[in-house]
Coordinates of C-alpha atoms and ligand atoms in Angstrom, one line a residue:
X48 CA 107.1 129.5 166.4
X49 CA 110.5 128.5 165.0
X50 CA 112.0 125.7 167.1
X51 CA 115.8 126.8 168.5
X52 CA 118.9 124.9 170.0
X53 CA 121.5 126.3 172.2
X54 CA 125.1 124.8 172.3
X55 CA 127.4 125.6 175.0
X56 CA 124.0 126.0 176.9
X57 CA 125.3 126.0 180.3
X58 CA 128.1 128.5 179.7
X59 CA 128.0 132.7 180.5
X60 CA 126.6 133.7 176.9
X61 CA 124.6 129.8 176.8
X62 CA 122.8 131.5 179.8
X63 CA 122.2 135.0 178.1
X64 CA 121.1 133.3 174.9
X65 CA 118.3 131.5 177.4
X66 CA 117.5 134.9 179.2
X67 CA 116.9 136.6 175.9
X68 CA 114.9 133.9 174.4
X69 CA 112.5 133.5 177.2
X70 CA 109.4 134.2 176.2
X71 CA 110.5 135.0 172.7
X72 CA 107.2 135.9 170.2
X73 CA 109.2 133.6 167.3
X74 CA 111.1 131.5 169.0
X75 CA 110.8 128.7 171.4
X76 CA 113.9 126.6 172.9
X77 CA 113.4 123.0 172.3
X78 CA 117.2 121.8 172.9
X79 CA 119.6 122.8 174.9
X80 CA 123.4 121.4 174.3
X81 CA 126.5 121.4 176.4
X82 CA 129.9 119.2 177.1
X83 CA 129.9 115.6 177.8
X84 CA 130.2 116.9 181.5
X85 CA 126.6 118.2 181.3
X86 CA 124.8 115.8 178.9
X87 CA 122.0 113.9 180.6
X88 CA 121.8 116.0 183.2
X89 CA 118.6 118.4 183.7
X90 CA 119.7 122.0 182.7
X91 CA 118.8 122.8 186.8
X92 CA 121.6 120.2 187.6
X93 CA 124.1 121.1 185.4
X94 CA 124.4 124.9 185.3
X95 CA 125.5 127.4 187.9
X96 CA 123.6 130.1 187.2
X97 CA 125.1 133.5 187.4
X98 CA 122.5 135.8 186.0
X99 CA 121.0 138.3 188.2
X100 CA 117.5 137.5 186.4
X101 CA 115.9 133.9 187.6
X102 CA 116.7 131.1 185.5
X103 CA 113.6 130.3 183.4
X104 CA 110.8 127.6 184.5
X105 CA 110.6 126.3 181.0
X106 CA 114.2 125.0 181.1
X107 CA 114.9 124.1 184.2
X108 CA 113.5 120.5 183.6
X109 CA 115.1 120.1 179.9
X110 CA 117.7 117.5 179.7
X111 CA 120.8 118.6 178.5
X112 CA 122.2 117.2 175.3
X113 CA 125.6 115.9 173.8
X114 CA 126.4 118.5 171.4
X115 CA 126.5 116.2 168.5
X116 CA 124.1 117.0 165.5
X117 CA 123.1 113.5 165.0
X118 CA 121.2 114.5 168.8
X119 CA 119.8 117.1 167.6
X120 CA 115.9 117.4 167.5
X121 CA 114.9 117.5 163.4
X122 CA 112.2 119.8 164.1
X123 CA 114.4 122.0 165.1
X124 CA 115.1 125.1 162.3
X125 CA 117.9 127.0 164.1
X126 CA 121.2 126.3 166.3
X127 CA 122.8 128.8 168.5
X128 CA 126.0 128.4 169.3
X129 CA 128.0 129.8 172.4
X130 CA 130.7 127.3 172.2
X131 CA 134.6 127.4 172.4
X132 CA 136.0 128.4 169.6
X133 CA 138.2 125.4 168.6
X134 CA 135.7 123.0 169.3
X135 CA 133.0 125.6 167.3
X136 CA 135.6 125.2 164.4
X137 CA 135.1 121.3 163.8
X138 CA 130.9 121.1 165.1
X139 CA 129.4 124.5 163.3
X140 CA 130.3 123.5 159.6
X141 CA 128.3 119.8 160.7
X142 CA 125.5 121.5 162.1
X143 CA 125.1 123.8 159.2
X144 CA 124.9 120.6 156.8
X145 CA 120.9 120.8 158.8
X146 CA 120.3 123.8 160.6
X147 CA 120.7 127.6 160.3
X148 CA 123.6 127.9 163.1
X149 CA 123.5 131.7 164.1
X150 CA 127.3 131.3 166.0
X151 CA 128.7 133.9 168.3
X152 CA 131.9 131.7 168.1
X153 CA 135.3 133.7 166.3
X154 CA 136.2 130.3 164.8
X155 CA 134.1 131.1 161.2
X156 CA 133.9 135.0 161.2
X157 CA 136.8 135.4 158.6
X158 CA 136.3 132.8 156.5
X159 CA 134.8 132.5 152.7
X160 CA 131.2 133.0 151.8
X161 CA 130.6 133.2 156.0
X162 CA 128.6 136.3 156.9
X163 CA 130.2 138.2 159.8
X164 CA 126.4 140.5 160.4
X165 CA 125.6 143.7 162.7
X166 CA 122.0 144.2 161.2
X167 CA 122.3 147.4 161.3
X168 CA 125.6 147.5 159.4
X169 CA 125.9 145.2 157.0
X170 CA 122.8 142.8 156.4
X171 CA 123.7 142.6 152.6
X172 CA 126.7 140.5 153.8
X173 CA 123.8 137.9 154.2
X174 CA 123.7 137.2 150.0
X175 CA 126.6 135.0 150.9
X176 CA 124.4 132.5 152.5
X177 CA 123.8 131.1 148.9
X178 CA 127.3 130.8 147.6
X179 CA 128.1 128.9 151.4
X180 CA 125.3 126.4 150.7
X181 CA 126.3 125.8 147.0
X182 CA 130.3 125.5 148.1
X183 CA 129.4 123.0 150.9
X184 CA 126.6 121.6 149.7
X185 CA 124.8 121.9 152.6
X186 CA 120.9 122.8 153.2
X187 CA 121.6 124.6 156.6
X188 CA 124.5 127.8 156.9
X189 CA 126.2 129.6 158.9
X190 CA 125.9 133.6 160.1
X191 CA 128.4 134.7 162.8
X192 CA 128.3 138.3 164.6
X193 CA 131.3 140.1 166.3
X194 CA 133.4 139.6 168.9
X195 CA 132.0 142.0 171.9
X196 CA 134.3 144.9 171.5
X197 CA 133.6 145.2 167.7
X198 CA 130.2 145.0 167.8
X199 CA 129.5 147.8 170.5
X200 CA 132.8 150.2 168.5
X201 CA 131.4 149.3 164.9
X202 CA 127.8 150.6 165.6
X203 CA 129.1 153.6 166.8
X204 CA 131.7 153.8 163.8
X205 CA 128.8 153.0 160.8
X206 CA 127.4 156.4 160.8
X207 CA 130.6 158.3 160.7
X208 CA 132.3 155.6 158.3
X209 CA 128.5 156.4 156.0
X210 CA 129.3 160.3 156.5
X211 CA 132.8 161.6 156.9
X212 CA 135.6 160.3 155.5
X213 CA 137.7 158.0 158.7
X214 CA 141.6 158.2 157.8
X215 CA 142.6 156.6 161.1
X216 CA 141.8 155.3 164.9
X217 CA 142.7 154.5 168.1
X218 CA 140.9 152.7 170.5
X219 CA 141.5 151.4 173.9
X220 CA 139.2 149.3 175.7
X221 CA 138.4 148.5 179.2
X222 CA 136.6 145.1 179.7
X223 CA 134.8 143.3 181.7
X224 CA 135.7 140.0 183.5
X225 CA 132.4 138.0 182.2
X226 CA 133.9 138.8 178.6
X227 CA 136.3 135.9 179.6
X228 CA 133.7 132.9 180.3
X229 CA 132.9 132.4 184.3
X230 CA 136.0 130.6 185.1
X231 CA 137.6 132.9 182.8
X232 CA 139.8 135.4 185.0
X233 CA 140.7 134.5 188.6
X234 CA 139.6 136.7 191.4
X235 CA 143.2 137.3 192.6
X236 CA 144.5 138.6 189.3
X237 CA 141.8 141.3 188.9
X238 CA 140.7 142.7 192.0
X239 CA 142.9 145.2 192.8
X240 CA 144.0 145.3 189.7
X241 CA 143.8 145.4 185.9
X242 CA 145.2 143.3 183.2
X243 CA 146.9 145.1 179.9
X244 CA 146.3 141.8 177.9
X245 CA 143.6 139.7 176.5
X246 CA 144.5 136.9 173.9
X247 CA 144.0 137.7 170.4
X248 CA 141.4 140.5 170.9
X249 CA 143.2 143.4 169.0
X250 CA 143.8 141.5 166.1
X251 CA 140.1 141.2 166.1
X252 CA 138.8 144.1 166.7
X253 CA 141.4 145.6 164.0
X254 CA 140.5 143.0 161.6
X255 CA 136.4 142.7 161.7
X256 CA 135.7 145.8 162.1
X257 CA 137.2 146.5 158.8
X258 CA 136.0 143.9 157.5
X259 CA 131.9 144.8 158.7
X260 CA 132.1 148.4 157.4
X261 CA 133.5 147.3 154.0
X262 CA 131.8 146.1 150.6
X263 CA 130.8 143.0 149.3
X264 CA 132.4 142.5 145.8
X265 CA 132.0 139.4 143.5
X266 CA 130.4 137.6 146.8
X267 CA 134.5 138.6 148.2
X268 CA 134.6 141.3 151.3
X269 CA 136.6 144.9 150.3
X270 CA 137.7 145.9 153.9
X271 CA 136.8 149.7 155.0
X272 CA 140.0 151.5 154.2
X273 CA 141.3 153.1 156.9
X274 CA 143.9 152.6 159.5
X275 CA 142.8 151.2 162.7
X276 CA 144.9 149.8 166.4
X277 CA 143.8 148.6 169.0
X278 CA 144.9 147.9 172.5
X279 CA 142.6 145.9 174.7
X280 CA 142.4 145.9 178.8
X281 CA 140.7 143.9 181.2
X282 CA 139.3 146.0 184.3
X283 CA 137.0 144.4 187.2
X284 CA 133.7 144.7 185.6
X285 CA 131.2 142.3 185.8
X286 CA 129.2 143.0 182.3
X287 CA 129.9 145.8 180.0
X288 CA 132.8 147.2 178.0
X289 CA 134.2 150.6 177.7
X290 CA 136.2 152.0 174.7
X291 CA 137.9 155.0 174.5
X292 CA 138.0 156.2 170.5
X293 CA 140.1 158.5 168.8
X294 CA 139.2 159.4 165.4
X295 CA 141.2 161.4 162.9
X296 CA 138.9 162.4 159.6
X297 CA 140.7 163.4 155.7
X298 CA 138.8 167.1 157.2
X299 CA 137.8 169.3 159.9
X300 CA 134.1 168.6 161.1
X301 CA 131.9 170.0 163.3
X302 CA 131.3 168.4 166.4
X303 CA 127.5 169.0 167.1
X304 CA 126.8 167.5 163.3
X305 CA 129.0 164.3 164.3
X306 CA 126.3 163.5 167.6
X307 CA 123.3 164.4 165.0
X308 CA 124.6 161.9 162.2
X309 CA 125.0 159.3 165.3
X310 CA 121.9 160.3 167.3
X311 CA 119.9 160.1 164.1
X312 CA 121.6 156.3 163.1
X313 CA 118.9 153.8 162.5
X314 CA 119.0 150.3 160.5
X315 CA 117.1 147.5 159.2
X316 CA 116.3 146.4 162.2
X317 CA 115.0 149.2 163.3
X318 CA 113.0 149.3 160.2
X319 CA 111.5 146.0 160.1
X320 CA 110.6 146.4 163.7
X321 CA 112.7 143.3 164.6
X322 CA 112.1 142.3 168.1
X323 CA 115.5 142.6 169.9
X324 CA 116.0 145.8 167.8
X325 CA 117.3 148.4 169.9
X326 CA 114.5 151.6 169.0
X327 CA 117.9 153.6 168.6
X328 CA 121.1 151.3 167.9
X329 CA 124.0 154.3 170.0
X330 CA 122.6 156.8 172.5
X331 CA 124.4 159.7 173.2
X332 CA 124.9 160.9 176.6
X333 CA 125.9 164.9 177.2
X334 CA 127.1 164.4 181.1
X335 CA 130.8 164.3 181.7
X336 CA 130.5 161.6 183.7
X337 CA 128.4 159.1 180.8
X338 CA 128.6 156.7 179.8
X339 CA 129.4 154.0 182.6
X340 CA 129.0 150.2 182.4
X341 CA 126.7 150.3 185.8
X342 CA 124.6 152.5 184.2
X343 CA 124.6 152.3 180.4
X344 CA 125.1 148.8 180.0
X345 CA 121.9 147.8 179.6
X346 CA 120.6 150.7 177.6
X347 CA 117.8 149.2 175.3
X348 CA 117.6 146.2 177.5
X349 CA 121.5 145.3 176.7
X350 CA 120.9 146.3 173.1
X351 CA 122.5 149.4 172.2
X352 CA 126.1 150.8 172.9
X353 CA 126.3 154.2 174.6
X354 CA 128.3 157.4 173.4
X355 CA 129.5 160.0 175.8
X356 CA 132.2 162.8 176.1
X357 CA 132.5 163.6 172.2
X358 CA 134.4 166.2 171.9
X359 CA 137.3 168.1 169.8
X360 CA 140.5 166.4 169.9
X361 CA 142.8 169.7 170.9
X362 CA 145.9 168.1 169.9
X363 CA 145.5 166.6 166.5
X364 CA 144.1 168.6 163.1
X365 CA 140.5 167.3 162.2
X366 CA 140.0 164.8 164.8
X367 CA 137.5 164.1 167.8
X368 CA 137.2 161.3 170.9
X369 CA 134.4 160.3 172.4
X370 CA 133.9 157.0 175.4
X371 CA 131.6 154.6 174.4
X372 CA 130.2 151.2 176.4
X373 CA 127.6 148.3 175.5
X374 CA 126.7 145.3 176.9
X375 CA 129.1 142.5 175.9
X376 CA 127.2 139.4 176.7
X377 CA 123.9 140.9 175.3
X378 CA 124.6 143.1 172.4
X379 CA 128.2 141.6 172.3
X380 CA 126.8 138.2 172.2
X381 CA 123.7 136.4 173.0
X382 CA 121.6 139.3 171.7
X383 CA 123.3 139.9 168.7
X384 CA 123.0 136.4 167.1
X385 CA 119.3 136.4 168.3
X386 CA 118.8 139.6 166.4
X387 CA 120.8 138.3 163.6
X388 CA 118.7 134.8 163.4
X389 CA 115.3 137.6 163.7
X390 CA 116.5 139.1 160.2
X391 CA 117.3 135.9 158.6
X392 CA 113.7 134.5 160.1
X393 CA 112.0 137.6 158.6
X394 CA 114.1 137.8 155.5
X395 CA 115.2 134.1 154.4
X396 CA 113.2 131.4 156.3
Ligands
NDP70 N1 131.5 136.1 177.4 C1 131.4 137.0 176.4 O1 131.3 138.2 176.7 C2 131.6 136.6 175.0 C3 131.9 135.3 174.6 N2 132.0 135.0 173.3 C4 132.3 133.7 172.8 O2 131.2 132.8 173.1 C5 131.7 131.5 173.4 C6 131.2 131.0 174.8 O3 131.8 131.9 175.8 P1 131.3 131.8 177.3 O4 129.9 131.5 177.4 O5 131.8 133.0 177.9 O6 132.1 130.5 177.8 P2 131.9 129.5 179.0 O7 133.2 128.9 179.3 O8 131.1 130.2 180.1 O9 130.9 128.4 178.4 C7 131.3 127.4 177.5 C8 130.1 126.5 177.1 O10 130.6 125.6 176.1 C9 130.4 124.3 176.6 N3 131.6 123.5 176.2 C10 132.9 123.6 176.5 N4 133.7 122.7 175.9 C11 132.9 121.9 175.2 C12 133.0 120.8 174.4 N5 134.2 120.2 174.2 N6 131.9 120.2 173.8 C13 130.7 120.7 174.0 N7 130.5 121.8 174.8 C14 131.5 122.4 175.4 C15 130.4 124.4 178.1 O11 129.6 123.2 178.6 P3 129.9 122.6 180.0 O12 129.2 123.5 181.0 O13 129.3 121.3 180.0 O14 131.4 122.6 180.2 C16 129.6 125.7 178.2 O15 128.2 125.5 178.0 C17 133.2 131.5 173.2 O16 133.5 131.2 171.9 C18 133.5 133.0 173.5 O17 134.7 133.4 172.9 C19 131.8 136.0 172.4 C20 131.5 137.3 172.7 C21 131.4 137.7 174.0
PHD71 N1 137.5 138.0 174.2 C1 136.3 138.7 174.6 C2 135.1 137.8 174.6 C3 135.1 136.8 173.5 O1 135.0 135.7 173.8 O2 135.4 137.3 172.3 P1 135.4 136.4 171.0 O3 134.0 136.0 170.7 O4 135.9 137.3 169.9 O5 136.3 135.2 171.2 C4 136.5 139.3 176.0 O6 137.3 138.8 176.7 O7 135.8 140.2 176.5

């Protein structure tokens, strides 16, 4: 068993990342990190819990640590991290002088030699780990994964992007309220109601998801080159994101062969048999009414986004739409660097 830390323990994704690796075949949690407002507390004491799934026996008793690295338990191999992205910025690089961190933290995903990794997109993005260590001279690294719209919109995007050529899109995304931490959005400004703004998160999505369906060149990433806008919505969902995509291909395609190239989509992960691989990465639904967040959210136990209403765009010359949802604290977060740190474990370690 590799031994495994989680920072920002107590928070909404520290909890998923705890859920998830319950009873994990490879790994086992033997630290658990948080604020100085949680330290020294048992994890009991310190977290509210807000899954629907019972908070684990095996951590309930673990006393939660200062999320310093000097604390950190040397036996332990690798660090997930679920912090706040400023203060991922200054701890993750010290961490990584040690330990493998697997971060679902924005602070690193841009920056050189760091892998931003959807196993099922780009794992060769992981031959940067080398040129990170030599650069920082460290004997841990760093892998990142997406923020939770990307994820769920680039794994539905990979095997058109592999297939047809993508001149432009448009997506619009409805998300959930968990997507902004537990004291993230108050009750009376989203019941009732929906918010047409959340901080930062187009220039994300526009930006990484470029930047996971390009090349790697000379150890630099060549973004995927085509045009793509976002506008991103907060809706009163609990877990799970929606996107509506518009797609506008160089030529005409047909629509049935666009749901085949998806329906058929596997990865690495899929190949190596990694645990938390998803046995398909995008389902497609045929109902009008598919996919939902209640319903489709957790499709592959949270793992894999959904596809539904796919259909000719009438109005625009070779284009199509289609609605897609995933899970945005499991495949958008938690779950995603877990499957990432399974690859590295099977592949690097
Ligand atoms: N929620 C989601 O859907 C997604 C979230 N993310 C990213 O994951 C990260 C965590 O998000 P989320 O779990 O929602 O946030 P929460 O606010 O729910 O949790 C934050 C966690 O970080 C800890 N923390 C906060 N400040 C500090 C500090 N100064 N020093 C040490 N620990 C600290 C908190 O500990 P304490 O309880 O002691 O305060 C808590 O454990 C963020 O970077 C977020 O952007 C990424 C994708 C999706
Ligand atoms: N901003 C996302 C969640 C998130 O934290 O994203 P990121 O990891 O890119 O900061 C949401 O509100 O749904």
């Amino acid at each position: 068993m590799v031994k495994v830390g989680v920072l920002g323990a107590t928070g909404m994704v520290g909890q998923r990342f705890i859920q998830l690796l319950d009873n994990h075949p490879d790994f086992e949690i033997a630290a658990l990190a948080a604020s100085s407002r949680s330290a020294g507390k048992k994890y009991e004491d310190a977290t509210t819990w807000y899954l629907n799934e019972e908070m684990p026996e095996s951590v309930k008793d673990m006393n939660v640590i200062e999320t310093d690295p000097a604390k950190m338990d040397k036996d332990v191999e690798i660090v997930f991290s679920s912090l706040p992205a400023d203060f991922a910025a200054k701890v993750e690089p010290q961490y990584a002088k040690d330990f493998v961190v697997a971060s679902n933290a924005s602070a690193m995903r841009m920056k050189k030699d760091i892998p931003l990794v959807i196993p099922e997109v780009n794992p060769q993005f992981l031959d940067m780990i080398d040129a990170q260590q030599k650069n920082n001279n460290w004997d841990g690294f760093i892998v990142t994964n997406p923020n939770c719209s990307t994820i769920a919109l680039t794994l539905t995007l990979k095997p058109i992007y592999d297939n047809f050529n993508i001149n432009r899109i448009y997506v619009s995304t409805m998300q959930a309220i968990s997507g902004a931490g537990y004291n993230g959005v108050p009750s009376m400004a989203i019941l009732d109601n929906l918010v047409p703004y959340i901080g930062g998160e187009e220039e994300k999505m526009e930006s990484e998801t470029l930047h996971l369906l390009g090349s790697l060149d000379g150890g630099e990433v060549k973004p995927a080159n085509f045009s793509l806008s976002a506008s991103c919505h907060r809706v009163a969902v609990i877990d799970g994101h929606t996107e509506a995509v518009f797609v506008e291909l160089d030529d005409e395609a047909d629509i049935d062969k666009i749901k085949k190239t998806i329906a058929d989509f596997k990865g690495l992960p899929q190949e190596l048999n990694l645990h938390s691989a998803p046995e398909h990465p995008v389902l497609i639904k045929e109902e009008d009414n598919r996919p939902q967040p209640r319903m489709d959210r957790n499709a592959y136990g949270g793992m894999a986004a959904t596809v539904g209403r796919l259909r000719k765009d009438q109005a625009f010359d070779n284009s199509f739409k289609y609605v897609l949802v995933g899970h945005n604290t499991i495949r958008g977060a938690a779950g995603a660097s877990i499957l990432n740190a399974e690859l590295i474990n099977k592949q690097i370690l």
